[in-house]
Coordinates of C-alpha atoms in Angstrom, one line a residue:
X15 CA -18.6 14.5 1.8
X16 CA -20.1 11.7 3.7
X17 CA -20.5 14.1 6.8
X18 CA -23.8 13.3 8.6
X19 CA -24.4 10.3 7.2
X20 CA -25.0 7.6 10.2
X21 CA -25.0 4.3 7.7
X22 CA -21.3 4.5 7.5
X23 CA -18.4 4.1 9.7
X24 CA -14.4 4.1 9.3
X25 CA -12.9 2.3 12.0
X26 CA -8.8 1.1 12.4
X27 CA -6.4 -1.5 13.9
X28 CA -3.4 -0.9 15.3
X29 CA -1.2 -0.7 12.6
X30 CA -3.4 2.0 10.6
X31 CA -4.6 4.5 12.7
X32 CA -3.2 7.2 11.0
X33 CA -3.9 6.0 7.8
X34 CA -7.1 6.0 8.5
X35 CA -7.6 9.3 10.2
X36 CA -6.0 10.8 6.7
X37 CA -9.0 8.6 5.1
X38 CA -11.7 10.2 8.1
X39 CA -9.7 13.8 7.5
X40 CA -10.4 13.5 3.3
X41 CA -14.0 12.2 4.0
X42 CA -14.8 14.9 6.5
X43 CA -15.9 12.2 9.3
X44 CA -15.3 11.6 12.4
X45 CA -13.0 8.3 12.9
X46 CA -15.1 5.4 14.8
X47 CA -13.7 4.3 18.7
X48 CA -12.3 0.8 18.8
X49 CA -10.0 -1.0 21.3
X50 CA -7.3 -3.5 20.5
X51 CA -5.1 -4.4 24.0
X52 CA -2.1 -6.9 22.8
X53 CA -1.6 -8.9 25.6
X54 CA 2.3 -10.1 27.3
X55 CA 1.5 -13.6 26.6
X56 CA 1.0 -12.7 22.4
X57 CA -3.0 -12.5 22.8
X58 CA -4.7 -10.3 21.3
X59 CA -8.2 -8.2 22.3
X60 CA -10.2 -6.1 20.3
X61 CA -13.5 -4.6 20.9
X62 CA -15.8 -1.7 18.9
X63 CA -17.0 0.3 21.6
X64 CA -19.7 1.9 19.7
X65 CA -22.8 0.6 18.5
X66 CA -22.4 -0.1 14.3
X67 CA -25.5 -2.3 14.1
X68 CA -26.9 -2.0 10.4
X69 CA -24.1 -0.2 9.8
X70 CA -21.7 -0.6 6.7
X71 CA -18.4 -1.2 8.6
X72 CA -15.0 0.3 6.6
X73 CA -12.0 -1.5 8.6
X74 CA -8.9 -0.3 7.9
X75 CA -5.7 -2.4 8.4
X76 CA -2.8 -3.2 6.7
X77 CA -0.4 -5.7 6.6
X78 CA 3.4 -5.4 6.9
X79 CA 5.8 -4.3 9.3
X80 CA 3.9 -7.1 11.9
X81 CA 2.2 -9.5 9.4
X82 CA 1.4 -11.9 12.1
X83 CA -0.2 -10.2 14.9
X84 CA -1.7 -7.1 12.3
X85 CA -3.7 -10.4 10.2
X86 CA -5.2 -11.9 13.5
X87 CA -6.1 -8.8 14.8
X88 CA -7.9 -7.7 11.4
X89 CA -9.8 -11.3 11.8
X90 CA -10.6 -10.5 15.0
X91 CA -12.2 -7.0 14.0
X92 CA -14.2 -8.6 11.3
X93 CA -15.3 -11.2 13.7
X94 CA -16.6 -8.7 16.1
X95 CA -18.5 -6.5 13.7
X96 CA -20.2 -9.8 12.0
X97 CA -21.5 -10.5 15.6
X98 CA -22.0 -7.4 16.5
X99 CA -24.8 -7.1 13.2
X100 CA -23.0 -4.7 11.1
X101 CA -24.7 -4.5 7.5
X102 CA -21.4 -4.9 5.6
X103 CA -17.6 -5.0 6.4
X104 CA -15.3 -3.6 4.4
X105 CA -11.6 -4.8 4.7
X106 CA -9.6 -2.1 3.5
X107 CA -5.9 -3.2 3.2
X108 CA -3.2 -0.8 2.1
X109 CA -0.9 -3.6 1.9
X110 CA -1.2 -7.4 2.0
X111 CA 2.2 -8.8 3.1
X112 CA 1.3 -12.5 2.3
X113 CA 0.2 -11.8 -1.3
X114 CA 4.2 -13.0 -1.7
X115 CA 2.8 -16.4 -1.4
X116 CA 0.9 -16.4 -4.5
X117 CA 2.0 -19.7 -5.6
X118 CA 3.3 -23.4 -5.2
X119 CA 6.5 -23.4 -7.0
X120 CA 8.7 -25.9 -5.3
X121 CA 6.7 -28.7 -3.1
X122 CA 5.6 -28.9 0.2
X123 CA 4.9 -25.3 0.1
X124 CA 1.6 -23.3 1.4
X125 CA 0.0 -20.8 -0.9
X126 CA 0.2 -18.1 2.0
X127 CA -2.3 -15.9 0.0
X128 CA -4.7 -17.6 -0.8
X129 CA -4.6 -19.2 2.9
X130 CA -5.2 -15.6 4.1
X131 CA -7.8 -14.9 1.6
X132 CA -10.3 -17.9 3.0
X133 CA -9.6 -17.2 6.4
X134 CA -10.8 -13.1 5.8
X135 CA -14.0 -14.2 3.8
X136 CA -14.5 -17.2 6.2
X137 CA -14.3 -14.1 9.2
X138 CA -17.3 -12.5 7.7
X139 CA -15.9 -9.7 5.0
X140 CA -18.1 -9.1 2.0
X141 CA -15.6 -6.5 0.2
X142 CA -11.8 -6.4 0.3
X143 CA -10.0 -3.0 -1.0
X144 CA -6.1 -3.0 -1.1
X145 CA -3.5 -1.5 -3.3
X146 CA -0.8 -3.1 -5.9
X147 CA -1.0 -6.9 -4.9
X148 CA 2.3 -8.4 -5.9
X149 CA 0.5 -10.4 -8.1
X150 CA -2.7 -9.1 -9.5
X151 CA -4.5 -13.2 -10.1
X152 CA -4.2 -13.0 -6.3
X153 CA -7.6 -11.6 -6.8
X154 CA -9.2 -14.9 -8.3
X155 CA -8.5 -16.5 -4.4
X156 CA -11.3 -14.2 -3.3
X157 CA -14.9 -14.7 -4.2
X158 CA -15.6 -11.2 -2.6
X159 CA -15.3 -8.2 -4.8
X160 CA -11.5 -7.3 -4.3
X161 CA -10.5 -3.6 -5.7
X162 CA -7.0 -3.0 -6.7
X163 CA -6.1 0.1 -6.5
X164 CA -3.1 1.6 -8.1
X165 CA -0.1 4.0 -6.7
X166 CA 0.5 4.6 -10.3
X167 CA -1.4 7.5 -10.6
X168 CA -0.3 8.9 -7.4
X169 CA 3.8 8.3 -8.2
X170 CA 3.6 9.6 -11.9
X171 CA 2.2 13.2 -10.8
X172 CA 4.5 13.2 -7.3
X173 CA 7.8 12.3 -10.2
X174 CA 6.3 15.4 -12.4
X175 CA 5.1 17.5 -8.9
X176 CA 9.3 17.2 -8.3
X177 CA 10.8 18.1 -11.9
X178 CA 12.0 14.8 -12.0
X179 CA 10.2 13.8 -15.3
X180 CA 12.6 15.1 -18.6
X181 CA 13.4 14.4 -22.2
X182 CA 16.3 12.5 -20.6
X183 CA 14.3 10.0 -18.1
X184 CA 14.1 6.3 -18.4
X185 CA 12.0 3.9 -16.3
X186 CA 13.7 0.6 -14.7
X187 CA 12.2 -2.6 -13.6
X188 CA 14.4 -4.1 -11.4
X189 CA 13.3 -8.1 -13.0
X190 CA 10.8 -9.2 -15.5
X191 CA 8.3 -9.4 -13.1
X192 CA 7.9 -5.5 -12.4
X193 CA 8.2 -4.8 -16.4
X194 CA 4.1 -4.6 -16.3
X195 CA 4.1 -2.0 -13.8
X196 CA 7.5 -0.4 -15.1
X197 CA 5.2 0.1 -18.9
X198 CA 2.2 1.3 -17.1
X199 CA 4.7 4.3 -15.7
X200 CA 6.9 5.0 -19.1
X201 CA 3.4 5.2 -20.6
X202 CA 2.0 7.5 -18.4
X203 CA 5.2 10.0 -18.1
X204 CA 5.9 9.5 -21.8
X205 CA 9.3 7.3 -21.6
X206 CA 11.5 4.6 -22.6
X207 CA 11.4 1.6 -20.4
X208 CA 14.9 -0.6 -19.5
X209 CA 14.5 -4.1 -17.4
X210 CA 17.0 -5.4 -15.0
X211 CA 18.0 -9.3 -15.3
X212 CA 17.4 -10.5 -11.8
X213 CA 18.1 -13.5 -9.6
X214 CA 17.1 -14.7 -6.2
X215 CA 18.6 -17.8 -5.0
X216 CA 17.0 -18.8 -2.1
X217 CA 14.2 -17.9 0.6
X218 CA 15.8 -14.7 2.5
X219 CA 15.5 -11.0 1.2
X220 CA 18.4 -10.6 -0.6
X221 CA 18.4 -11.3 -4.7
X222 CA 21.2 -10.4 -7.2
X223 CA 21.3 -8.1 -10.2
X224 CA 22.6 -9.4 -13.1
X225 CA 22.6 -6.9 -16.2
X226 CA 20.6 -3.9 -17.4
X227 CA 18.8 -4.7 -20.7
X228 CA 18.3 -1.1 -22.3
X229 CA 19.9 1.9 -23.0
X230 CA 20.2 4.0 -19.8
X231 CA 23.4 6.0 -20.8
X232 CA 23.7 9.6 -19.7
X233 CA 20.1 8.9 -18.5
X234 CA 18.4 9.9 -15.2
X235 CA 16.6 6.6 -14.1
X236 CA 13.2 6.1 -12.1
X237 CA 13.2 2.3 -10.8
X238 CA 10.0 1.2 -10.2
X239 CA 9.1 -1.8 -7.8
X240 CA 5.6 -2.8 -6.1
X241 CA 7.8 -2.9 -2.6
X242 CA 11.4 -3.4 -1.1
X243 CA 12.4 -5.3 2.7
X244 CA 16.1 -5.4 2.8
X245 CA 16.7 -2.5 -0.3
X246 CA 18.9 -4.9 -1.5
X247 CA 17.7 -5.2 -5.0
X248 CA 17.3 -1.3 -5.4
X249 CA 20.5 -0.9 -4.6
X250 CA 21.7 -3.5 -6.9
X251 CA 20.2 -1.9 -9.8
X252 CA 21.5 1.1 -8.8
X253 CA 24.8 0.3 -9.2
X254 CA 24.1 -1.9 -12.2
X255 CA 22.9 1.2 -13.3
X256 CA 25.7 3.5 -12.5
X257 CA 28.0 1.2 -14.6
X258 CA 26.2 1.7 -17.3
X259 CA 26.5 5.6 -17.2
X260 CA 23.5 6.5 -15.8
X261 CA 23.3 10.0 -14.2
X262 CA 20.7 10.9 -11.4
X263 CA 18.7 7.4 -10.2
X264 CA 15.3 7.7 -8.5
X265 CA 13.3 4.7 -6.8
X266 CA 9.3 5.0 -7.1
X267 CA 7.7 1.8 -5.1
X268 CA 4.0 1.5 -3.6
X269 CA 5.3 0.4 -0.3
X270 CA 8.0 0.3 2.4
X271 CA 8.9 -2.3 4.8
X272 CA 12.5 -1.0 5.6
X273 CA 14.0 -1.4 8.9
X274 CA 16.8 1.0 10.2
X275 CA 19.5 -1.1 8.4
X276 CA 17.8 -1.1 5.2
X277 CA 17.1 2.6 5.3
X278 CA 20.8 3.0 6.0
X279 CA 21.9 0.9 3.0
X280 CA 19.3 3.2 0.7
X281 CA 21.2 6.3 2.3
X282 CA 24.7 5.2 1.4
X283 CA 23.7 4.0 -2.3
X284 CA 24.1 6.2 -5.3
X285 CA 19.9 6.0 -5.5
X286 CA 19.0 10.4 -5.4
X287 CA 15.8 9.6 -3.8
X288 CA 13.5 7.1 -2.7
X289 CA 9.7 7.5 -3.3
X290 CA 6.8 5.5 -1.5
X291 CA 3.5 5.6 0.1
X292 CA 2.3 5.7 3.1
X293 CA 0.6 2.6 3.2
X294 CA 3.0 1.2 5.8
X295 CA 3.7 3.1 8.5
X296 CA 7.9 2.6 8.4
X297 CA 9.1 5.1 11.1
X298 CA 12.2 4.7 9.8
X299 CA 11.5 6.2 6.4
X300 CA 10.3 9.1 8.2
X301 CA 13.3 10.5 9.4
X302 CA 15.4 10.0 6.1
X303 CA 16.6 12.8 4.1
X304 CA 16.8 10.4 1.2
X305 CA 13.3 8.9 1.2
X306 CA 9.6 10.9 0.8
X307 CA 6.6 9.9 1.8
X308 CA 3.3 10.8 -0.2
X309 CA -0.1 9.6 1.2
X310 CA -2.2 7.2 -0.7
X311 CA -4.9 7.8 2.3
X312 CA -6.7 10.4 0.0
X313 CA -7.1 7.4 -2.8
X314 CA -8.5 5.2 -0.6
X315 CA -11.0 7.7 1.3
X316 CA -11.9 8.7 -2.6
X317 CA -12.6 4.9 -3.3
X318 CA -14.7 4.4 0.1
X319 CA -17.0 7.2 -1.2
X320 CA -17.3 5.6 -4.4
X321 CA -18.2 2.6 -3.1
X322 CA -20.5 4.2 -0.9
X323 CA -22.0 6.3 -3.4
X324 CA -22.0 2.7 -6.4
X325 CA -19.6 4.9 -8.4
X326 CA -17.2 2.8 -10.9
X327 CA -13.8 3.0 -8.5
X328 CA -11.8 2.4 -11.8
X329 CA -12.5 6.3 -12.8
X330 CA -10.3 7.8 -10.4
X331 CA -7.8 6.6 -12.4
X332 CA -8.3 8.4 -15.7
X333 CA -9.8 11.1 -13.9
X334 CA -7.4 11.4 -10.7
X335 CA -9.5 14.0 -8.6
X336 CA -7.3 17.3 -8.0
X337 CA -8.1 17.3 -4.2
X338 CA -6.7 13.8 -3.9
X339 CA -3.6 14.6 -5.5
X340 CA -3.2 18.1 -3.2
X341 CA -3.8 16.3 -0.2
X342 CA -1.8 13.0 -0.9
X343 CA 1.7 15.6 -1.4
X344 CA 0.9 18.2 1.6
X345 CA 0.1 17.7 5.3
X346 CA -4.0 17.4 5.3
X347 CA -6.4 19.5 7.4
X348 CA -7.7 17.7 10.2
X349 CA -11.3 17.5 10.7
X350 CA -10.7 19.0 14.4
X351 CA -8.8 22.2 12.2
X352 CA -11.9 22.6 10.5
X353 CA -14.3 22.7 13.9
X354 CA -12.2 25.9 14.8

């Protein structure tokens, strides 16, 4: 698809590499060298060590499992291909840990987002492409063109893809705040929607579930959340859920930032299975029988060559391409497989 084309250039940070091979694999392109070295001191280095003059730079990075040290070095990247007299930089950012702090609600506080938004645009990037911000305004602290792109599409046919979509199946948002993205699923699968009554008390990771509004008797459940840390709310609904005579519970989420104990906990609740993307690596995840992991690589590749190509990105949406969907569920060919 953009084979041959020399305008154009996918490069990754540390935390993405595989992410963005699966973009360079969808694409049909060759993945561009960089070098980040980390050093013992907490420095970081990173360098292009190709020539991407006039080039439009895609820079792939996202930010989770090692928000700290993943931003700086994504800084760092864009940095080096401003000065290095790329034609455009592309930031593309599966997932943008900070976008938590999307507000001042208490004071004293920073607004974390927006702090992170300046400092990218400030670095040089004229475009910034991520997937289901925890708060879609976040988008108003740019003055760059910011796409956000949707897992919806991408979890709805994986729930159908597993015969998990029935007569019988209701949606759950965990709080108020995920009833948006809870509709936008019921809609799309053709279900009824129930909303748990959620309550965090403090700073840490953990928050309590307080009832189930809805009827979810004798139903099988698909909670829906934009991401889980600790698992502790999932698990919470779970058994909220489970009171209330629910039968099979599923979890659908665009990202996982799970640690071993948090896997462990989703493993030992009565949650069937746990659904995400890829758009963290969580190693994890990987290795749980409980927990699959589709790809939302191919979505991202698919809105690169839009971009590329001044298509509407919003399309893929109502038109999901087939070949996205088929490689976002099966282990993709590598462009080195197709060489043979």
């Amino acid at each position: 698809m953009l084979v041959g084309n020399d305008h154009i250039k996918i490069f990754a940070g540390s935390a993405s590499r595989q992410f963005a091979q699966k973009m360079c694999d969808y694409l049909g392109s060759p993945m561009g060298q960089s070098t980040t070295i980390h050093f013992s001191e907490g420095n970081t280095y990173v360098r292009f060590d190709e020539c991407i003059r006039d080039m439009d730079v895609y820079f792939v990075q996202t930010i989770g499992l090692h928000s700290n040290d993943e931003f700086m070095e994504l800084l760092f990247y864009i940095d080096a291909a401003k000065r290095a007299s790329a034609n455009s930089i592309s930031v593309i950012m599966p997932f943008f840990s900070y976008a938590k702090g999307d507000k001042k609600d208490e004071p004293r506080v920073s607004i974390r987002a927006r702090v992170c938004a300046d400092a990218i645009e400030q670095c040089g990037a004229d475009r910034i492409v991520t997937m289901d911000l925890h708060a879609a305004q976040i988008q108003g602290f740019f003055t760059k063109p910011v796409d956000n792109l949707y897992a919806n599409s991408l979890l709805c046919a994986y729930a159908k893809h597993k015969g998990i979509v029935t007569p019988n199946t209701v949606v759950v948002s965990p709080d108020a705040g995920s009833a948006k993205r809870a509709r936008a699923m019921a809609d799309e699968i053709g279900c009824p929607v129930a909303i748990g009554d959620k309550m965090r008390s403090g700073h840490d990771e953990n928050a309590k579930v307080l009832e189930i509004i809805g009827d979810v008797k004798g139903k099988d459940c698909i909670v829906v959340d934009d991401f889980t840390i600790s698992g502790g709310t999932l698990v919470d609904v779970a058994a909220g859920l489970k009171e209330k005579g629910a039968n099979n519970i599923y979890a659908f989420l665009s990202h996982v930032v799970m640690n071993e104990k948090a896997v462990k906990r989703i493993e030992d609740s009565p949650i069937s299975l746990l659904v995400s993307t890829d758009s963290v690596y969580c190693e994890p995840a990987l290795h749980s029988d409980k927990i699959d992991i589709i790809s939302a690589a191919p979505m991202f590749a698919e809105a690169v060559r839009r971009i590329h190509d001044r298509e509407p990105v919003s399309n893929m949406f109502d038109y999901a391409p087939q070949r996205m969907l088929d490689m976002s569920f099966t282990k993709q060919v590598s462009i080195l497989d197709l060489k043979k």
